[in-house]
Tab-separated table of C-alpha atoms and ligand atoms in Angstrom:
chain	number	residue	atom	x	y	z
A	1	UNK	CA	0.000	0.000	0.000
A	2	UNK	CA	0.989	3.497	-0.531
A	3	UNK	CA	2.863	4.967	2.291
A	4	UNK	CA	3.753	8.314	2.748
A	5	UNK	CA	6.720	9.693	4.900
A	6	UNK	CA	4.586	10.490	7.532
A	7	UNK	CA	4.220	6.714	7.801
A	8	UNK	CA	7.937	6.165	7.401
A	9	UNK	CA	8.359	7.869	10.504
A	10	UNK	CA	5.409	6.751	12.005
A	11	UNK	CA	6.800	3.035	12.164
A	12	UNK	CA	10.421	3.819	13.208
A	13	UNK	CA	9.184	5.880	15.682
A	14	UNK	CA	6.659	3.769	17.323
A	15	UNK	CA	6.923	0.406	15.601
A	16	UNK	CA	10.481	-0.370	15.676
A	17	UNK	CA	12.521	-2.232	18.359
A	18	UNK	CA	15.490	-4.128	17.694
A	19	UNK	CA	14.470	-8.061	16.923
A	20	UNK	CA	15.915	-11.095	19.009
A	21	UNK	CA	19.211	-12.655	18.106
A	22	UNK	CA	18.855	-14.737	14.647
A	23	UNK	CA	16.067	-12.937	13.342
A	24	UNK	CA	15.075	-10.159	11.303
A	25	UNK	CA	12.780	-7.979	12.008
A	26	UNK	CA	11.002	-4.326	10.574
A	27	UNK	CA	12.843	-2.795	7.831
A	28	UNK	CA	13.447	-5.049	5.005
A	29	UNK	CA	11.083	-6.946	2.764
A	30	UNK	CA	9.848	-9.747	4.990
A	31	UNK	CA	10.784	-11.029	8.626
A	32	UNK	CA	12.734	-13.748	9.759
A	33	UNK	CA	11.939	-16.418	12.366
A	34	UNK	CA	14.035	-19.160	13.591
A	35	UNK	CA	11.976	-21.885	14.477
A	36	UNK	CA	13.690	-24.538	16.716
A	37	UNK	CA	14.715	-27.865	14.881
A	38	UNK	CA	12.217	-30.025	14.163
A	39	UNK	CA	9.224	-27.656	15.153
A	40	UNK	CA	6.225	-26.611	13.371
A	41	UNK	CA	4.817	-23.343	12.549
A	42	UNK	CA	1.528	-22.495	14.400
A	43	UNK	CA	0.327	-19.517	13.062
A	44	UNK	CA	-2.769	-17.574	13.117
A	45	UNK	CA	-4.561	-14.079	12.714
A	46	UNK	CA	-7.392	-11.536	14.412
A	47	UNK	CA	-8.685	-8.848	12.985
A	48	UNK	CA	-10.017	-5.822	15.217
A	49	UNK	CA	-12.745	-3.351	13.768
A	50	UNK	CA	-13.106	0.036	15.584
A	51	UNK	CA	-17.005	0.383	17.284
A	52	UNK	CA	-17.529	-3.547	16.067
A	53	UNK	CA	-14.662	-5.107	18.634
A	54	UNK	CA	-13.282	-2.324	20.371
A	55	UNK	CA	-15.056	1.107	21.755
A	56	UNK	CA	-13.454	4.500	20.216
A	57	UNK	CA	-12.756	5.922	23.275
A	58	UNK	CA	-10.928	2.824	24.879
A	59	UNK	CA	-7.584	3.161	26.382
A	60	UNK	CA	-5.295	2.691	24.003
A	61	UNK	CA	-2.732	1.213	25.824
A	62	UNK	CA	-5.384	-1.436	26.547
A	63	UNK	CA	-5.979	-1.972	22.893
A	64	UNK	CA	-2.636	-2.534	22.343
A	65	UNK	CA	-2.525	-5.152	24.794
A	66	UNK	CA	-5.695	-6.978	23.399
A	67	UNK	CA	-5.015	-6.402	19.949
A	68	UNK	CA	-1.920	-8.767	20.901
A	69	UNK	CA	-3.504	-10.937	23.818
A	70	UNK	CA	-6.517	-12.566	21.723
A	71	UNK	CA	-4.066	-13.943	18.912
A	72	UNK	CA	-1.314	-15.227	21.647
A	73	UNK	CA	-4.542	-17.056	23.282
A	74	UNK	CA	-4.858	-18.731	19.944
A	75	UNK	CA	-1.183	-19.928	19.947
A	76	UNK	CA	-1.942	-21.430	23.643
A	77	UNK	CA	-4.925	-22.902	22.599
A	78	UNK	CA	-2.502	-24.995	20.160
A	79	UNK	CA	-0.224	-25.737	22.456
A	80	UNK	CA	2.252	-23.288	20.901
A	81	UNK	CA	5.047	-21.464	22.360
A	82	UNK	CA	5.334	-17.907	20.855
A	83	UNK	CA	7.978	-16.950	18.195
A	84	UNK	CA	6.914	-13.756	16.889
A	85	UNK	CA	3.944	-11.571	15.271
A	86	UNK	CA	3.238	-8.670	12.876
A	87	UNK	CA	0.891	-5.993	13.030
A	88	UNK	CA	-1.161	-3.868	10.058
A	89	UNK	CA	-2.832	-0.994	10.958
A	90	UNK	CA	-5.430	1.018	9.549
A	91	UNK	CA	-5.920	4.299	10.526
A	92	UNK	CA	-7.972	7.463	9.931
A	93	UNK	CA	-5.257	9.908	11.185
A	94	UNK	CA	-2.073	10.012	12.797
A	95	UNK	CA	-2.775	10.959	16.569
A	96	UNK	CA	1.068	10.715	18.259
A	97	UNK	CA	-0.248	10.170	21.716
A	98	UNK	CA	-2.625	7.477	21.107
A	99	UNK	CA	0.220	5.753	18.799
A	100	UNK	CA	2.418	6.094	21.931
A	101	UNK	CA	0.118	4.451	24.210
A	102	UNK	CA	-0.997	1.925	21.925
A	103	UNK	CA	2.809	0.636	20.911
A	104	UNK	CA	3.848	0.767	24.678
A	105	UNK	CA	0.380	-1.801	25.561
A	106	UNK	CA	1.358	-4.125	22.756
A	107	UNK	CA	5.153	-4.061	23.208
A	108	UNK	CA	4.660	-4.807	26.985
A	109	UNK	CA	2.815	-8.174	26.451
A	110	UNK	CA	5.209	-8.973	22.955
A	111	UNK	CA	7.874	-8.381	25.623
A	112	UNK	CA	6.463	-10.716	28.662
A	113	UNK	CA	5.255	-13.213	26.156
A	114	UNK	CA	8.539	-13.684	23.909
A	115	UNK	CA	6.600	-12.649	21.021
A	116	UNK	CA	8.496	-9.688	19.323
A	117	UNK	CA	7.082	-7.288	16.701
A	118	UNK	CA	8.506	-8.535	13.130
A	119	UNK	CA	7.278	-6.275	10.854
A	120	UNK	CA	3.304	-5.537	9.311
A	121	UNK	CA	1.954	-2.925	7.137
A	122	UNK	CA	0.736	0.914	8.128
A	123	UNK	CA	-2.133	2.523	5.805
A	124	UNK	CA	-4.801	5.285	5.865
A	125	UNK	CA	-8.134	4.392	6.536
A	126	UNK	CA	-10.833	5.898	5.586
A	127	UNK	CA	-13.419	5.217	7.958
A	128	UNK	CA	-12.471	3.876	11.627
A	129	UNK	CA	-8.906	2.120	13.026
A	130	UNK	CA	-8.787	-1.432	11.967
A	131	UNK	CA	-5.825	-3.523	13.318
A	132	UNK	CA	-5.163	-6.547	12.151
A	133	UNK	CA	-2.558	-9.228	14.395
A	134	UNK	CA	-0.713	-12.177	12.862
A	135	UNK	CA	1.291	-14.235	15.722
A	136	UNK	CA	3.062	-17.016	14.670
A	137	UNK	CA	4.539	-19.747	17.260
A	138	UNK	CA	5.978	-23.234	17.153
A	139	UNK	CA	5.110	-26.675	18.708
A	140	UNK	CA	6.038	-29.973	18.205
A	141	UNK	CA	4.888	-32.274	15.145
A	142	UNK	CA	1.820	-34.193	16.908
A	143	UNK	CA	1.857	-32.114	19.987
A	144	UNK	CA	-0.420	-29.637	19.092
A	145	UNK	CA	-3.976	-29.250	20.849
A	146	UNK	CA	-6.406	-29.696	17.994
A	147	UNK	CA	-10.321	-29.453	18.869
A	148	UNK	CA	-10.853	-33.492	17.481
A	149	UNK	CA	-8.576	-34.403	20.167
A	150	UNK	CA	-11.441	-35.045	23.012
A	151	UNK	CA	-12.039	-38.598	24.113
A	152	UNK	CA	-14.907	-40.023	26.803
A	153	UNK	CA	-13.546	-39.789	29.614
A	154	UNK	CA	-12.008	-36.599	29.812
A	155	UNK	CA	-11.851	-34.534	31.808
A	156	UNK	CA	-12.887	-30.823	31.196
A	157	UNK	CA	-10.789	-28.092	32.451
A	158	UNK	CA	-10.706	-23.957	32.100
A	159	UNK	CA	-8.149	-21.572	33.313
A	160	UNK	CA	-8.517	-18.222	34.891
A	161	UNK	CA	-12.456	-17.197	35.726
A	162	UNK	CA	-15.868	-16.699	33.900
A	163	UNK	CA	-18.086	-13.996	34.030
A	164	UNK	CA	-16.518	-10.537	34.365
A	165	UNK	CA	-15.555	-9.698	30.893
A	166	UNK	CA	-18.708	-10.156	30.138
A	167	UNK	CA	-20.628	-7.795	32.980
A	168	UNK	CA	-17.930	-5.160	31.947
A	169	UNK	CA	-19.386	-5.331	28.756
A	170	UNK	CA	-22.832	-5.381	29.309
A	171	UNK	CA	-21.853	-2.278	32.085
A	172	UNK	CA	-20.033	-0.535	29.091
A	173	UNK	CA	-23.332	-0.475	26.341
A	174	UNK	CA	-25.914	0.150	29.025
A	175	UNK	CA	-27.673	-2.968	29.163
A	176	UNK	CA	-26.902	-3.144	32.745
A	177	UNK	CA	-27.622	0.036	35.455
A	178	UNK	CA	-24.658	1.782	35.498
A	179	UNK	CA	-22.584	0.393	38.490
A	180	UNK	CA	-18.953	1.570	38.826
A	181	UNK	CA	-17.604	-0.484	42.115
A	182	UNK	CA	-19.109	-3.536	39.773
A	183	UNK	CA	-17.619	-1.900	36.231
A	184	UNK	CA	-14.416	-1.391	38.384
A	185	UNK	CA	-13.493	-4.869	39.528
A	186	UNK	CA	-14.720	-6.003	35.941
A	187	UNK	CA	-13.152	-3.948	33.198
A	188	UNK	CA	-9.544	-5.571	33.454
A	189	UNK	CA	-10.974	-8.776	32.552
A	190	UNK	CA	-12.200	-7.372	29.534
A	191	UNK	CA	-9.662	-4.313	28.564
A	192	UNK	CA	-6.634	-6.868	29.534
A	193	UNK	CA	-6.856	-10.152	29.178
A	194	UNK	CA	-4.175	-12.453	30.342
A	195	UNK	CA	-3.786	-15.465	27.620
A	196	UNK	CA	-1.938	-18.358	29.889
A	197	UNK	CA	0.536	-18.924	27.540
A	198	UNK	CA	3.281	-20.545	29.511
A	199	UNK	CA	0.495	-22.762	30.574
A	200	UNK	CA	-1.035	-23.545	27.635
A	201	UNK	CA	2.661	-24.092	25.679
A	202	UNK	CA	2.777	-26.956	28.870
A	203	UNK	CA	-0.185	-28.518	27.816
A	204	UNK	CA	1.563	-29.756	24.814
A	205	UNK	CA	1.422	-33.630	24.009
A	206	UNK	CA	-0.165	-33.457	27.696
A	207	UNK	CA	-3.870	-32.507	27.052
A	208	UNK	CA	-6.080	-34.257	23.944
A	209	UNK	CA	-8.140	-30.951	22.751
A	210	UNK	CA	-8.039	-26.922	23.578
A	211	UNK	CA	-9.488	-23.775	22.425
A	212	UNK	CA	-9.696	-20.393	23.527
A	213	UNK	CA	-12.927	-18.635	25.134
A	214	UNK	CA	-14.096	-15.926	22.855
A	215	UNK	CA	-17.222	-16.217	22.346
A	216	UNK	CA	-18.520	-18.708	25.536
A	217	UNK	CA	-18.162	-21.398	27.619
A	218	UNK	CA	-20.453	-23.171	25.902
A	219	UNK	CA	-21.043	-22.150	22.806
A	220	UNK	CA	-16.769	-22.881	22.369
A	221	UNK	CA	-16.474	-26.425	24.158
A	222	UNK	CA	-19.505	-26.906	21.434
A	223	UNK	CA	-17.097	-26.863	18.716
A	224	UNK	CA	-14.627	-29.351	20.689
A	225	UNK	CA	-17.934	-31.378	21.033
A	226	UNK	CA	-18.711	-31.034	17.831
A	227	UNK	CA	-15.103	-31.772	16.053
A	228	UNK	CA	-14.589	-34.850	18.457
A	229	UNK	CA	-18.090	-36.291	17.811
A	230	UNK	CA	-19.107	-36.529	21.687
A	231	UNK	CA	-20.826	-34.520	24.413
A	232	UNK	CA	-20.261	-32.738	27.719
A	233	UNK	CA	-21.367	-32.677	31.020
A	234	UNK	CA	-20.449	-29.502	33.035
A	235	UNK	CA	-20.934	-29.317	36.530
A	236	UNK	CA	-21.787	-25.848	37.115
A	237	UNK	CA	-20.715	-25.477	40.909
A	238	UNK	CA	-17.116	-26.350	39.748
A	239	UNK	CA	-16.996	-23.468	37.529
A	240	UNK	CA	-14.437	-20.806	38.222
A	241	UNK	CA	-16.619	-17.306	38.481
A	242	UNK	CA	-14.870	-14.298	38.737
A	243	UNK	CA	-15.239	-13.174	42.687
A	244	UNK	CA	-17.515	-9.510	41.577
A	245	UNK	CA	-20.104	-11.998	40.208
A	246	UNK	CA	-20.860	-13.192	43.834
A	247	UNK	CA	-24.096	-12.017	44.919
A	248	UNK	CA	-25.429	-11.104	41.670
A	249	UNK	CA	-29.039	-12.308	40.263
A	250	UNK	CA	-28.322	-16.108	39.689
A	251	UNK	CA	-29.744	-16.296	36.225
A	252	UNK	CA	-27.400	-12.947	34.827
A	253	UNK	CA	-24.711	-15.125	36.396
A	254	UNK	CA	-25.123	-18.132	34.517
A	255	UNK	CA	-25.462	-15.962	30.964
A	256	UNK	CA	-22.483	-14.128	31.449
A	257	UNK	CA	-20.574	-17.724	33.122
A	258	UNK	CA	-22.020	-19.981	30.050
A	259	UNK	CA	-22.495	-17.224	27.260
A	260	UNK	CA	-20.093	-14.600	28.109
A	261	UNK	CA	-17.665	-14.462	25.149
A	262	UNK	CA	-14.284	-12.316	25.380
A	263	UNK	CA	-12.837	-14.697	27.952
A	264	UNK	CA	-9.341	-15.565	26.305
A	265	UNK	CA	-9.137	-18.205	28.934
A	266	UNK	CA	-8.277	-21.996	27.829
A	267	UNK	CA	-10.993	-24.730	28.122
A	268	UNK	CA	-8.796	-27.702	27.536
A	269	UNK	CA	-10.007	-31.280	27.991
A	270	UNK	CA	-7.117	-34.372	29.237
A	271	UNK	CA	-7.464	-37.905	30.782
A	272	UNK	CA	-8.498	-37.804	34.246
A	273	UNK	CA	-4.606	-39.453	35.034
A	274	UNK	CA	-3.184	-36.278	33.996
A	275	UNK	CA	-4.467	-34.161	36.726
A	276	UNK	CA	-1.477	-34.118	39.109
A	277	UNK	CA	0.415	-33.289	36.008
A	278	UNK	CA	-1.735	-30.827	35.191
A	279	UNK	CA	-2.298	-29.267	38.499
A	280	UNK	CA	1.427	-28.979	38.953
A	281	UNK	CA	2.275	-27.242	35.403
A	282	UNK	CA	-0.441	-24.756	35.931
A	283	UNK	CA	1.348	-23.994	39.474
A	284	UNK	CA	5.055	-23.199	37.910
A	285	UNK	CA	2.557	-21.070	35.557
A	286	UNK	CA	1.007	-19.492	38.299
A	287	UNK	CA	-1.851	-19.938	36.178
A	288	UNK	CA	-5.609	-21.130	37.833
A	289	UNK	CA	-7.088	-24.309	36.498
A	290	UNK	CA	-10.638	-25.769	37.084
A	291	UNK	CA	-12.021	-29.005	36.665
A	292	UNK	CA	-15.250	-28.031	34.917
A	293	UNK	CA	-16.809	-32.060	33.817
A	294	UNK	CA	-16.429	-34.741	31.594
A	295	UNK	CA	-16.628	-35.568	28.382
A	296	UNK	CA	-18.988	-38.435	27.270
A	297	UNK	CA	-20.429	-40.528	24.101
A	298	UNK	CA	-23.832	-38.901	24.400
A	299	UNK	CA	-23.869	-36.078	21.987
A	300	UNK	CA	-24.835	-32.191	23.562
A	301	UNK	CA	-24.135	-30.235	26.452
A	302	UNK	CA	-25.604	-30.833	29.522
A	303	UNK	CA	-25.047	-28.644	32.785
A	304	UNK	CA	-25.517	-30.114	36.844
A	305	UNK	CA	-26.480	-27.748	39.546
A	306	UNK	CA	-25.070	-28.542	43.162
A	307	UNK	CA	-27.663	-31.450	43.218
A	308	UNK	CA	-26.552	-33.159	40.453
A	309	UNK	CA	-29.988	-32.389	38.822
A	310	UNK	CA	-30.241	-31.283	35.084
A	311	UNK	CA	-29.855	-27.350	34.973
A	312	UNK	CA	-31.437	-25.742	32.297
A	313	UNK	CA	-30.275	-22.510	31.170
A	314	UNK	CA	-32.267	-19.509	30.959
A	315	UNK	CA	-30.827	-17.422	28.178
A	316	UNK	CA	-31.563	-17.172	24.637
A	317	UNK	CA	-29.324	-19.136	22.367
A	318	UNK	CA	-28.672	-21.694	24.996
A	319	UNK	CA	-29.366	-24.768	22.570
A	320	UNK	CA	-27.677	-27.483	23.583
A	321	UNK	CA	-25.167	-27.806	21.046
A	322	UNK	CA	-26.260	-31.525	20.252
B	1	ADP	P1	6.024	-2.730	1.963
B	1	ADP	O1	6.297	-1.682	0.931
B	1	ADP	O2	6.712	-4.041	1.722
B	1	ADP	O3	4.581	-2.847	2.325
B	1	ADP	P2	6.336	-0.953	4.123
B	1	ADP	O4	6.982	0.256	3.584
B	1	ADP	O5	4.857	-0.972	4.284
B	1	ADP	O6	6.790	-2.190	3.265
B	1	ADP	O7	6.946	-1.306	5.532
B	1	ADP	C1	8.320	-1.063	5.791
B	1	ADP	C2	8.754	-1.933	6.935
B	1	ADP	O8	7.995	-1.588	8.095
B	1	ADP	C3	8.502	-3.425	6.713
B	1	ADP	O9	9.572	-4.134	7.296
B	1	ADP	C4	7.223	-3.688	7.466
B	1	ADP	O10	7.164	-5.024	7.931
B	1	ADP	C5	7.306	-2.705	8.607
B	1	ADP	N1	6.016	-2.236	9.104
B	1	ADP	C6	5.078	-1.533	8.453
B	1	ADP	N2	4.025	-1.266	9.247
B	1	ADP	C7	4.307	-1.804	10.448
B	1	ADP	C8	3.610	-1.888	11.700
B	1	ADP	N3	2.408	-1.338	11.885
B	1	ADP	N4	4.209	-2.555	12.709
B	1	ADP	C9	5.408	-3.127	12.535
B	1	ADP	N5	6.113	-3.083	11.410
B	1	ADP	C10	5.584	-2.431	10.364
B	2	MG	MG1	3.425	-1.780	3.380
């Protein structure tokens, strides 16, 4: 694309930072990665749309972050370790201080998660910012956590908690009474998620199947269900809510728990024998695993209250996934 001189200095100034040892980063034609011996590529890419997946007036530095965070979920969904990742970016005009805070969020994360900035492409847009985030990262041939990899008997796990990403949201467009204590303890969990990806890199050759929560508990294991031609059940005291959903109307709860999308949390499913395993690789990771249920022959999705009887969920769009 055409690119002017303001865009020239608009990369070395805000999009440039020296790449690892071995390979090559902005400035030439393409990047180079080293991927270790014997490793495959894992590589895959988000696209962000301004007032469709972000707000206009969000922090920037935020965006930066999650403009990063939701493709490095995707590489610990796999299995894969990071390598590096490339950014394009779209934009209406050049605004230096929202540049600045948006290239300090993403380098921060690119920085704690080994995943340094390669190279990408800089136009003008003419409608909103649109950012678009390839990572790229490496696991082993056979290691990597596919979504046909479920087997009856396995155990279903998630990582971090449910819920809050989703109130934030809700808080955010209005369809919830403004609440700010509520908005407060919720907004990280939306404006920064925290992809486990030491954790999920661990999983590797350990755990059968794995994706990332984006768009719901359930709706997402559906597609593991779906791609491994089995069913679920969940046992819904055993889910991991975020602690500023205690207290709140039961059935809201459950939506955001179930349905809430944004998440960037792991649901990951293993043989029950792997649990110790699993328990202790999620501790060096510092990371927060739940046992969630089982998988099992009978197609669908079903969900146990405290009981053990049949819950049956409330909200729209709640269809079973059989
Ligand atoms: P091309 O003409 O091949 O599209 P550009 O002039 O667009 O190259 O980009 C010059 C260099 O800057 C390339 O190395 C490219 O990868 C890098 N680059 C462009 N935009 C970005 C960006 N937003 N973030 C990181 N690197 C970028
Ligand atoms: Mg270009």
């Amino acid at each position: 694309m055409s690119t002017g001189p303001n865009e020239f200095d608009l990369i070395a100034r805000y999009f440039t930072r020296p790449a690892p040892s071995g390979f090559l980063g902005v400035g030439d034609d393409c990047a180079l990665l080293k991927l270790a011996p014997g490793y495959n590529l894992a590589t895959s890419t988000d696209l962000l749309i301004e007032g469709r997946h972000f707000f206009s007036d969000v922090d920037p530095k935020a965006l930066g972050h999650k403009a990063l965070a939701v493709n490095i979920s995707d590489l610990a969904s796999m299995g894969a370790q990071p390598l590096a990742c490339l950014l394009s970016l779209s934009l209406p005009d050049v605004k230096a201080d929202w540049l600045k805070a948006f290239s300090d969020g993403f380098y921060a994360l690119a920085e704690r998660a080994h995943c340094p900035l390669l190279g990408g492409d800089t136009t003008r847009s003419t409608g909103g910012v649109i950012i678009n985030v390839t990572v790229m990262g490496q696991v082993k041939p056979g290691q990597a956590l596919l979504r046909t990899g479920a087997k009856v008997g396995d155990d279903i796990w998630v990582t971090g908690t449910l819920g809050a990403a989703d109130i934030a949201l809700r808080l955010l467009q209005g369809r919830l009474p403004a609440n700010n204590d509520l908005l407060k303890a919720c907004r990280a969990a939306l404006e920064w998620p925290e992809p486990p990806w030491a954790f999920g890199k661990a999983l590797a050759g350990i755990a059968h199947a794995a994706l990332d929560i984006s768009d719901g508990l359930a709706q997402d294991l559906g597609h593991i269900l779906k791609a491994s031609a089995c069913g679920a059940e969940l046992d819904y005291p055993a889910l991991p809510l975020h602690p500023a959903l205690h207290g709140m109307d039961a059935d809201l709860v459950q939506e955001a728990a179930l349905a809430g999308g944004d998440v960037y949390q792991l649901c990951f499913t293993a043989s029950p024998d792997r649990s110790i395993r699993i328990q202790e690789l999620a501790d060096r990771a510092q990371c927060r695993v739940s046992r969630i249920g089982q998988i099992v022959a009978e197609p669908g999705l079903r969900i146990r209250g405290a009981d053990g009887v049949l819950i049956e969920p409330s909200f729209i769009g709640f269809d079973h996934f059989s």
